[in-house]
PDB file of C-alpha atoms in Angstrom:
ATOM      1  CA  MET Q   1      -3.240 -13.958 -16.671  1.00 45.00           C
ATOM      2  CA  ASP Q   2      -5.124 -16.193 -14.243  1.00 44.00           C
ATOM      3  CA  THR Q   3      -8.913 -16.308 -13.882  1.00 43.00           C
ATOM      4  CA  THR Q   4      -9.974 -15.504 -10.343  1.00 44.00           C
ATOM      5  CA  SER Q   5     -12.676 -14.045  -8.117  1.00 47.00           C
ATOM      6  CA  ILE Q   6     -11.851 -11.369  -5.548  1.00 47.00           C
ATOM      7  CA  SER Q   7     -14.080  -9.450  -3.147  1.00 50.00           C
ATOM      8  CA  TYR Q   8     -13.182  -6.457  -0.980  1.00 49.00           C
ATOM      9  CA  ARG Q   9     -14.573  -3.121   0.121  1.00 52.00           C
ATOM     10  CA  THR Q  10     -13.792   0.187  -1.521  1.00 54.00           C
ATOM     11  CA  PRO Q  11     -13.059   3.440   0.401  1.00 55.00           C
ATOM     12  CA  ASP Q  12     -16.778   4.256   0.666  1.00 51.00           C
ATOM     13  CA  GLU Q  13     -17.324   0.837   2.333  1.00 51.00           C
ATOM     14  CA  THR Q  14     -19.404  -0.549  -0.543  1.00 50.00           C
ATOM     15  CA  LYS Q  15     -18.617  -4.079  -1.598  1.00 51.00           C
ATOM     16  CA  HIS Q  16     -16.539  -4.388  -4.741  1.00 51.00           C
ATOM     17  CA  ARG Q  17     -15.855  -7.550  -6.684  1.00 50.00           C
ATOM     18  CA  ILE Q  18     -13.585  -8.491  -9.536  1.00 46.00           C
ATOM     19  CA  MET Q  19     -15.135 -11.579 -11.098  1.00 41.00           C
ATOM     20  CA  THR Q  20     -12.283 -12.386 -13.483  1.00 47.00           C
ATOM     21  CA  THR Q  21      -8.911 -10.985 -14.329  1.00 60.00           C
ATOM     22  CA  THR Q  22      -9.902 -10.047 -17.836  1.00 80.00           C
ATOM     23  CA  LEU Q  23      -8.271  -6.854 -18.959  1.00 84.00           C
ATOM     24  CA  ARG Q  24     -11.653  -5.143 -18.868  1.00 86.00           C
ATOM     25  CA  THR Q  25     -12.267  -5.895 -15.191  1.00 86.00           C
ATOM     26  CA  LEU Q  26      -8.756  -4.822 -14.273  1.00 91.00           C
ATOM     27  CA  GLU Q  27      -9.307  -1.585 -16.179  1.00 94.00           C
ATOM     28  CA  LEU Q  28     -12.521  -0.940 -14.247  1.00 94.00           C
ATOM     29  CA  GLU Q  29     -10.689  -1.273 -10.936  1.00 95.00           C
ATOM     30  CA  TYR Q  30      -7.799   0.836 -12.204  1.00 97.00           C
ATOM     31  CA  ASN Q  31     -10.206   3.564 -13.314  1.00 97.00           C
ATOM     32  CA  ARG Q  32     -11.839   3.470  -9.869  1.00 97.00           C
ATOM     33  CA  GLN Q  33      -8.522   3.972  -8.105  1.00 97.00           C
ATOM     34  CA  ILE Q  34      -7.479   6.811 -10.414  1.00 97.00           C
ATOM     35  CA  ALA Q  35     -10.880   8.507 -10.050  1.00 97.00           C
ATOM     36  CA  HIS Q  36     -10.648   8.155  -6.273  1.00 97.00           C
ATOM     37  CA  LEU Q  37      -7.282   9.917  -6.209  1.00 97.00           C
ATOM     38  CA  GLU Q  38      -8.752  12.783  -8.173  1.00 96.00           C
ATOM     39  CA  SER Q  39     -11.937  12.956  -6.098  1.00 96.00           C
ATOM     40  CA  ILE Q  40     -10.080  13.281  -2.775  1.00 95.00           C
ATOM     41  CA  GLY Q  41      -7.847  16.053  -4.071  1.00 93.00           C
ATOM     42  CA  LEU Q  42      -4.502  14.273  -4.283  1.00 93.00           C
ATOM     43  CA  THR Q  43      -3.938  15.479  -7.837  1.00 92.00           C
ATOM     44  CA  GLY Q  44      -3.918  18.885  -9.438  1.00 86.00           C
ATOM     45  CA  THR Q  45      -1.399  20.188  -6.891  1.00 85.00           C
ATOM     46  CA  THR Q  46       1.738  22.211  -7.569  1.00 81.00           C
ATOM     47  CA  SER Q  47       3.928  19.125  -7.240  1.00 90.00           C
ATOM     48  CA  LEU Q  48       1.534  16.911  -9.214  1.00 93.00           C
ATOM     49  CA  PRO Q  49      -0.399  18.953 -11.796  1.00 95.00           C
ATOM     50  CA  ILE Q  50      -3.510  17.273 -13.155  1.00 96.00           C
ATOM     51  CA  HIS Q  51      -2.138  17.081 -16.704  1.00 95.00           C
ATOM     52  CA  SER Q  52       0.996  15.304 -15.460  1.00 96.00           C
ATOM     53  CA  PHE Q  53      -1.019  12.933 -13.276  1.00 97.00           C
ATOM     54  CA  ARG Q  54      -3.360  11.972 -16.122  1.00 96.00           C
ATOM     55  CA  ARG Q  55      -0.496  11.531 -18.584  1.00 96.00           C
ATOM     56  CA  GLN Q  56       1.303   9.171 -16.198  1.00 97.00           C
ATOM     57  CA  ALA Q  57      -1.960   7.384 -15.364  1.00 97.00           C
ATOM     58  CA  ARG Q  58      -2.617   6.691 -19.051  1.00 97.00           C
ATOM     59  CA  ALA Q  59       0.890   5.311 -19.509  1.00 97.00           C
ATOM     60  CA  LEU Q  60       0.638   3.147 -16.392  1.00 97.00           C
ATOM     61  CA  LYS Q  61      -2.716   1.738 -17.469  1.00 97.00           C
ATOM     62  CA  ARG Q  62      -0.955   0.020 -20.343  1.00 95.00           C
ATOM     63  CA  ARG Q  63       0.817  -2.223 -17.816  1.00 96.00           C
ATOM     64  CA  LEU Q  64      -2.415  -3.835 -16.601  1.00 95.00           C
ATOM     65  CA  GLY Q  65      -2.054  -6.640 -19.128  1.00 93.00           C
ATOM     66  CA  ASP Q  66       1.226  -7.624 -17.448  1.00 94.00           C
ATOM     67  CA  LEU Q  67      -0.347  -8.156 -14.029  1.00 94.00           C
ATOM     68  CA  VAL Q  68      -0.444 -11.611 -12.474  1.00 91.00           C
ATOM     69  CA  VAL Q  69      -3.490 -11.923 -10.177  1.00 86.00           C
ATOM     70  CA  ARG Q  70      -4.336 -15.018  -8.138  1.00 81.00           C
ATOM     71  CA  ALA Q  71      -7.349 -15.539  -5.898  1.00 76.00           C
ATOM     72  CA  ARG Q  72      -6.759 -15.166  -2.173  1.00 85.00           C
ATOM     73  CA  PRO Q  73      -9.105 -13.387   0.224  1.00 90.00           C
ATOM     74  CA  ASP Q  74      -6.169 -11.804   2.079  1.00 92.00           C
ATOM     75  CA  ARG Q  75      -4.597 -10.319  -1.047  1.00 93.00           C
ATOM     76  CA  LEU Q  76      -5.414  -7.262  -3.173  1.00 94.00           C
ATOM     77  CA  PRO Q  77      -4.748  -7.659  -6.905  1.00 94.00           C
ATOM     78  CA  PHE Q  78      -3.035  -4.297  -7.345  1.00 96.00           C
ATOM     79  CA  VAL Q  79      -2.714  -0.818  -5.876  1.00 98.00           C
ATOM     80  CA  VAL Q  80      -1.798   2.455  -7.591  1.00 98.00           C
ATOM     81  CA  VAL Q  81       1.016   4.189  -5.691  1.00 98.00           C
ATOM     82  CA  VAL Q  82       1.587   7.947  -5.728  1.00 97.00           C
ATOM     83  CA  LYS Q  83       5.018   8.822  -4.324  1.00 96.00           C
ATOM     84  CA  GLN Q  84       5.362  11.282  -1.468  1.00 94.00           C
ATOM     85  CA  GLN Q  85       7.564  13.425  -3.713  1.00 93.00           C
ATOM     86  CA  ALA Q  86       4.274  14.255  -5.454  1.00 95.00           C
ATOM     87  CA  VAL Q  87       1.829  14.088  -2.518  1.00 95.00           C
ATOM     88  CA  PRO Q  88       2.959  14.666   1.102  1.00 95.00           C
ATOM     89  CA  MET Q  89       2.088  11.881   3.533  1.00 96.00           C
ATOM     90  CA  GLU Q  90       0.158  14.341   5.726  1.00 96.00           C
ATOM     91  CA  ASP Q  91      -2.155  15.224   2.828  1.00 96.00           C
ATOM     92  CA  ALA Q  92      -2.649  11.601   1.808  1.00 97.00           C
ATOM     93  CA  MET Q  93      -3.349  10.307   5.339  1.00 98.00           C
ATOM     94  CA  ALA Q  94      -5.902  13.077   5.902  1.00 97.00           C
ATOM     95  CA  THR Q  95      -8.040  11.514   3.160  1.00 97.00           C
ATOM     96  CA  VAL Q  96      -8.137   8.098   4.894  1.00 98.00           C
ATOM     97  CA  THR Q  97     -11.402   7.906   6.839  1.00 96.00           C
ATOM     98  CA  ILE Q  98     -12.555   5.127   9.153  1.00 96.00           C
ATOM     99  CA  ARG Q  99     -15.831   5.420  11.045  1.00 94.00           C
ATOM    100  CA  GLY Q 100     -15.874   9.139  10.359  1.00 95.00           C
ATOM    101  CA  ALA Q 101     -12.370   9.768  11.705  1.00 97.00           C
ATOM    102  CA  SER Q 102      -9.684  11.027   9.326  1.00 97.00           C
ATOM    103  CA  GLY Q 103      -6.102   9.831   9.303  1.00 98.00           C
ATOM    104  CA  ILE Q 104      -3.108  11.585  10.804  1.00 98.00           C
ATOM    105  CA  VAL Q 105       0.680  11.494  10.665  1.00 98.00           C
ATOM    106  CA  ASN Q 106       2.293  11.317  14.104  1.00 98.00           C
ATOM    107  CA  MET Q 107       5.875  10.123  13.859  1.00 98.00           C
ATOM    108  CA  ASP Q 108       7.546  12.331  16.475  1.00 97.00           C
ATOM    109  CA  PRO Q 109      10.452  12.884  16.720  1.00 97.00           C
ATOM    110  CA  VAL Q 110      10.882  11.963  13.035  1.00 98.00           C
ATOM    111  CA  VAL Q 111       8.990  12.839   9.844  1.00 97.00           C
ATOM    112  CA  PRO Q 112       7.958  10.748   6.796  1.00 97.00           C
ATOM    113  CA  THR Q 113      10.667  12.186   4.553  1.00 97.00           C
ATOM    114  CA  ASP Q 114      13.316  10.785   6.919  1.00 97.00           C
ATOM    115  CA  PHE Q 115      12.530   7.289   5.610  1.00 98.00           C
ATOM    116  CA  HIS Q 116      13.961   5.900   2.380  1.00 96.00           C
ATOM    117  CA  PRO Q 117      13.750   2.555   0.525  1.00 97.00           C
ATOM    118  CA  ILE Q 118      16.126  -0.065   1.862  1.00 96.00           C
ATOM    119  CA  ASN Q 119      18.878  -1.698  -0.189  1.00 90.00           C
ATOM    120  CA  ARG Q 120      17.853  -4.122  -2.952  1.00 83.00           C
ATOM    121  CA  MET Q 121      14.608  -2.200  -3.562  1.00 91.00           C
ATOM    122  CA  ALA Q 122      13.952  -1.220  -7.180  1.00 91.00           C
ATOM    123  CA  ILE Q 123      11.382   1.578  -7.157  1.00 96.00           C
ATOM    124  CA  PRO Q 124      10.059   2.571 -10.606  1.00 96.00           C
ATOM    125  CA  PRO Q 125      10.753   6.150 -11.746  1.00 95.00           C
ATOM    126  CA  GLY Q 126       8.048   8.789 -12.057  1.00 94.00           C
ATOM    127  CA  ASP Q 127       5.278   9.732  -9.651  1.00 96.00           C
ATOM    128  CA  LEU Q 128       2.978   6.713 -10.175  1.00 97.00           C
ATOM    129  CA  TYR Q 129       3.463   2.953 -10.302  1.00 98.00           C
ATOM    130  CA  LEU Q 130       1.654  -0.305  -9.536  1.00 98.00           C
ATOM    131  CA  LEU Q 131       2.002  -2.823  -6.727  1.00 98.00           C
ATOM    132  CA  GLU Q 132       1.023  -6.377  -7.649  1.00 97.00           C
ATOM    133  CA  GLN Q 133      -0.495  -8.981  -5.278  1.00 96.00           C
ATOM    134  CA  VAL Q 134      -0.495  -6.904  -2.089  1.00 97.00           C
ATOM    135  CA  GLU Q 135      -0.782  -8.488   1.372  1.00 97.00           C
ATOM    136  CA  SER Q 136      -0.959  -6.836   4.804  1.00 98.00           C
ATOM    137  CA  GLY Q 137       1.096  -9.631   6.373  1.00 97.00           C
ATOM    138  CA  ARG Q 138      -1.161 -11.827   8.472  1.00 97.00           C
ATOM    139  CA  ASP Q 139       1.516 -14.533   8.461  1.00 96.00           C
ATOM    140  CA  THR Q 140       3.933 -12.095  10.129  1.00 98.00           C
ATOM    141  CA  LEU Q 141       1.740 -11.064  13.068  1.00 98.00           C
ATOM    142  CA  ASP Q 142       3.612 -11.279  16.374  1.00 97.00           C
ATOM    143  CA  ILE Q 143       6.940 -11.558  14.535  1.00 98.00           C
ATOM    144  CA  ARG Q 144       9.746  -9.011  14.789  1.00 98.00           C
ATOM    145  CA  PRO Q 145      10.002  -6.905  11.600  1.00 98.00           C
ATOM    146  CA  GLU Q 146      13.655  -7.850  11.115  1.00 97.00           C
ATOM    147  CA  ASP Q 147      12.611 -11.529  11.078  1.00 98.00           C
ATOM    148  CA  ALA Q 148       9.520 -10.820   8.957  1.00 98.00           C
ATOM    149  CA  LEU Q 149      11.724  -9.182   6.325  1.00 98.00           C
ATOM    150  CA  ARG Q 150      13.664 -12.416   5.919  1.00 97.00           C
ATOM    151  CA  MET Q 151      10.390 -14.346   5.608  1.00 98.00           C
ATOM    152  CA  ILE Q 152       9.097 -11.960   2.947  1.00 98.00           C
ATOM    153  CA  ARG Q 153      12.258 -12.232   0.887  1.00 97.00           C
ATOM    154  CA  ALA Q 154      12.318 -16.016   1.237  1.00 97.00           C
ATOM    155  CA  ARG Q 155       8.889 -16.026  -0.424  1.00 97.00           C
ATOM    156  CA  ARG Q 156      10.323 -13.886  -3.248  1.00 96.00           C
ATOM    157  CA  ARG Q 157       8.157 -10.994  -2.271  1.00 97.00           C
ATOM    158  CA  SER Q 158       9.107  -7.394  -1.485  1.00 98.00           C
ATOM    159  CA  PRO Q 159       8.365  -5.375   1.692  1.00 98.00           C
ATOM    160  CA  LEU Q 160       6.229  -2.283   1.242  1.00 98.00           C
ATOM    161  CA  THR Q 161       7.683   1.204   1.650  1.00 98.00           C
ATOM    162  CA  ILE Q 162       6.132   4.127   3.515  1.00 98.00           C
ATOM    163  CA  ASP Q 163       4.755   5.558   0.243  1.00 98.00           C
ATOM    164  CA  GLU Q 164       3.202   2.209  -0.635  1.00 98.00           C
ATOM    165  CA  GLY Q 165       1.610   1.650   2.773  1.00 98.00           C
ATOM    166  CA  VAL Q 166      -0.114   5.021   2.641  1.00 98.00           C
ATOM    167  CA  ALA Q 167      -1.228   4.366  -0.953  1.00 98.00           C
ATOM    168  CA  LEU Q 168      -2.722   1.075   0.242  1.00 98.00           C
ATOM    169  CA  VAL Q 169      -4.901   2.617   2.980  1.00 98.00           C
ATOM    170  CA  VAL Q 170      -5.893   5.544   0.757  1.00 98.00           C
ATOM    171  CA  GLN Q 171      -7.534   3.046  -1.595  1.00 97.00           C
ATOM    172  CA  PHE Q 172      -8.517   0.350   0.938  1.00 97.00           C
ATOM    173  CA  PRO Q 173      -8.849   1.818   4.453  1.00 97.00           C
ATOM    174  CA  HIS Q 174     -10.980  -1.129   5.565  1.00 95.00           C
ATOM    175  CA  ILE Q 175      -7.936  -3.382   5.802  1.00 96.00           C
ATOM    176  CA  LEU Q 176      -7.106  -1.652   9.121  1.00 97.00           C
ATOM    177  CA  THR Q 177     -10.352  -2.909  10.646  1.00 96.00           C
ATOM    178  CA  ASP Q 178     -10.942  -6.182   8.761  1.00 95.00           C
ATOM    179  CA  LYS Q 179      -9.558  -8.676  11.280  1.00 92.00           C
ATOM    180  CA  ARG Q 180     -10.598 -11.699   9.229  1.00 93.00           C
ATOM    181  CA  TYR Q 181      -8.360 -11.248   6.218  1.00 95.00           C
ATOM    182  CA  PHE Q 182      -6.223  -8.181   6.922  1.00 97.00           C
ATOM    183  CA  ASN Q 183      -4.529  -6.294   9.750  1.00 98.00           C
ATOM    184  CA  CYS Q 184      -2.702  -3.125  10.677  1.00 98.00           C
ATOM    185  CA  PHE Q 185       0.828  -3.272   9.346  1.00 98.00           C
ATOM    186  CA  GLN Q 186       4.436  -2.179   9.341  1.00 98.00           C
ATOM    187  CA  LEU Q 187       6.485  -1.098   6.331  1.00 98.00           C
ATOM    188  CA  PRO Q 188       9.982  -2.604   6.529  1.00 98.00           C
ATOM    189  CA  GLY Q 189      10.748  -1.518   2.977  1.00 98.00           C
ATOM    190  CA  SER Q 190      11.544   1.966   4.341  1.00 98.00           C
ATOM    191  CA  ARG Q 191      14.145   2.788   6.972  1.00 97.00           C
ATOM    192  CA  ARG Q 192      16.269   5.552   8.373  1.00 96.00           C
ATOM    193  CA  ALA Q 193      19.592   5.236  10.221  1.00 94.00           C
ATOM    194  CA  ASP Q 194      18.068   3.614  13.314  1.00 96.00           C
ATOM    195  CA  GLN Q 195      15.659   0.852  14.362  1.00 97.00           C
ATOM    196  CA  ARG Q 196      12.419   2.690  13.502  1.00 98.00           C
ATOM    197  CA  ILE Q 197       9.974   1.073  11.059  1.00 98.00           C
ATOM    198  CA  PRO Q 198       7.070   3.111   9.562  1.00 98.00           C
ATOM    199  CA  SER Q 199       3.751   1.616  10.660  1.00 98.00           C
ATOM    200  CA  ILE Q 200       0.037   2.237  10.073  1.00 98.00           C
ATOM    201  CA  TRP Q 201      -2.615   1.370  12.666  1.00 98.00           C
ATOM    202  CA  ILE Q 202      -5.669   2.728  14.477  1.00 98.00           C
ATOM    203  CA  SER Q 203      -4.674   5.074  17.307  1.00 97.00           C
ATOM    204  CA  TYR Q 204      -7.380   6.614  19.517  1.00 95.00           C
ATOM    205  CA  GLY Q 205      -9.936   5.806  16.842  1.00 95.00           C
ATOM    206  CA  ARG Q 206      -8.010   7.386  13.958  1.00 97.00           C
ATOM    207  CA  PRO Q 207      -5.856   5.882  11.199  1.00 98.00           C
ATOM    208  CA  ARG Q 208      -2.279   6.814  12.074  1.00 98.00           C
ATOM    209  CA  LEU Q 209       1.034   6.774  10.261  1.00 98.00           C
ATOM    210  CA  GLY Q 210       3.622   6.346  12.990  1.00 98.00           C
ATOM    211  CA  TRP Q 211       6.546   4.060  13.732  1.00 98.00           C
ATOM    212  CA  CYS Q 212       7.533   1.025  15.787  1.00 97.00           C
ATOM    213  CA  TRP Q 213      10.866  -0.605  16.604  1.00 98.00           C
ATOM    214  CA  ASN Q 214      12.445  -3.119  14.241  1.00 97.00           C
ATOM    215  CA  ARG Q 215      13.028  -5.673  17.017  1.00 96.00           C
ATOM    216  CA  ASN Q 216       9.652  -5.398  18.740  1.00 97.00           C
ATOM    217  CA  LYS Q 217       6.821  -7.740  17.826  1.00 94.00           C
ATOM    218  CA  HIS Q 218       3.103  -6.975  18.032  1.00 96.00           C
ATOM    219  CA  SER Q 219       0.159  -9.363  17.841  1.00 96.00           C
ATOM    220  CA  TRP Q 220      -1.799  -6.778  15.811  1.00 96.00           C
ATOM    221  CA  LEU Q 221       0.920  -5.574  13.401  1.00 98.00           C
ATOM    222  CA  GLY Q 222       2.100  -7.580  10.413  1.00 98.00           C
ATOM    223  CA  CYS Q 223       4.595  -6.584   7.714  1.00 98.00           C
ATOM    224  CA  ALA Q 224       3.017  -5.687   4.377  1.00 98.00           C
ATOM    225  CA  SER Q 225       4.452  -6.921   1.090  1.00 98.00           C
ATOM    226  CA  CYS Q 226       3.881  -7.192  -2.649  1.00 98.00           C
ATOM    227  CA  ARG Q 227       4.949  -9.572  -5.398  1.00 97.00           C
ATOM    228  CA  ARG Q 228       6.500  -6.871  -7.583  1.00 96.00           C
ATOM    229  CA  ARG Q 229       6.305  -3.268  -8.778  1.00 98.00           C
ATOM    230  CA  LEU Q 230       5.412  -2.155 -12.293  1.00 97.00           C
ATOM    231  CA  GLY Q 231       6.220   1.285 -13.641  1.00 97.00           C
ATOM    232  CA  THR Q 232       5.444   2.880 -16.959  1.00 90.00           C
ATOM    233  CA  ASP Q 233       8.729   1.714 -18.439  1.00 77.00           C
ATOM    234  CA  SER Q 234       9.622  -1.376 -16.361  1.00 57.00           C
TER     235      SER Q 234
END
């Protein structure tokens, strides 16, 4: 496990810093993310009862010692993902607040559950898992998603899915407005039987989960990726 120093802002816009990647500091950040999920009401639901969430969270916490974290200002060390099978995208996006405006899902004429992981994607079982070394894709700005996907794989990284993109902004909404190190992003790890790519950006002042075309490029949309995924038994 590498020693590093990472700064970013938490959902309440206060500055947060991991000084080293000791297990203790990783645990503190993990506890923050788990507590945040509970505080915004994304646990304790019919599909994700609180006892099940906490049991899975305890098991997943044991994987923190396997994380590889390296210092880069445009990278987040890890993110806890809750699958949409447990928490609907509409509920999760509603908890994402930027400048007092809450997030929405507007994907007409499709819906989030239309999108599924692409081939060659190994998603851990269960409701919770970890993303390691997460980037919003600044090096893929103004590049078509179909080309960005090849770039991501050439770097031995994996494109984020719709579940993972929403999990990212639930924990770190500031990445949608931090133009220095981050950016709004697309999620080429999820597709349906057409050219639509799930995307997250600011629309009319609100965080929005929508979609863009696979062969269109945007100067303000990159393609988000991670190094790997860690589940409770992977």
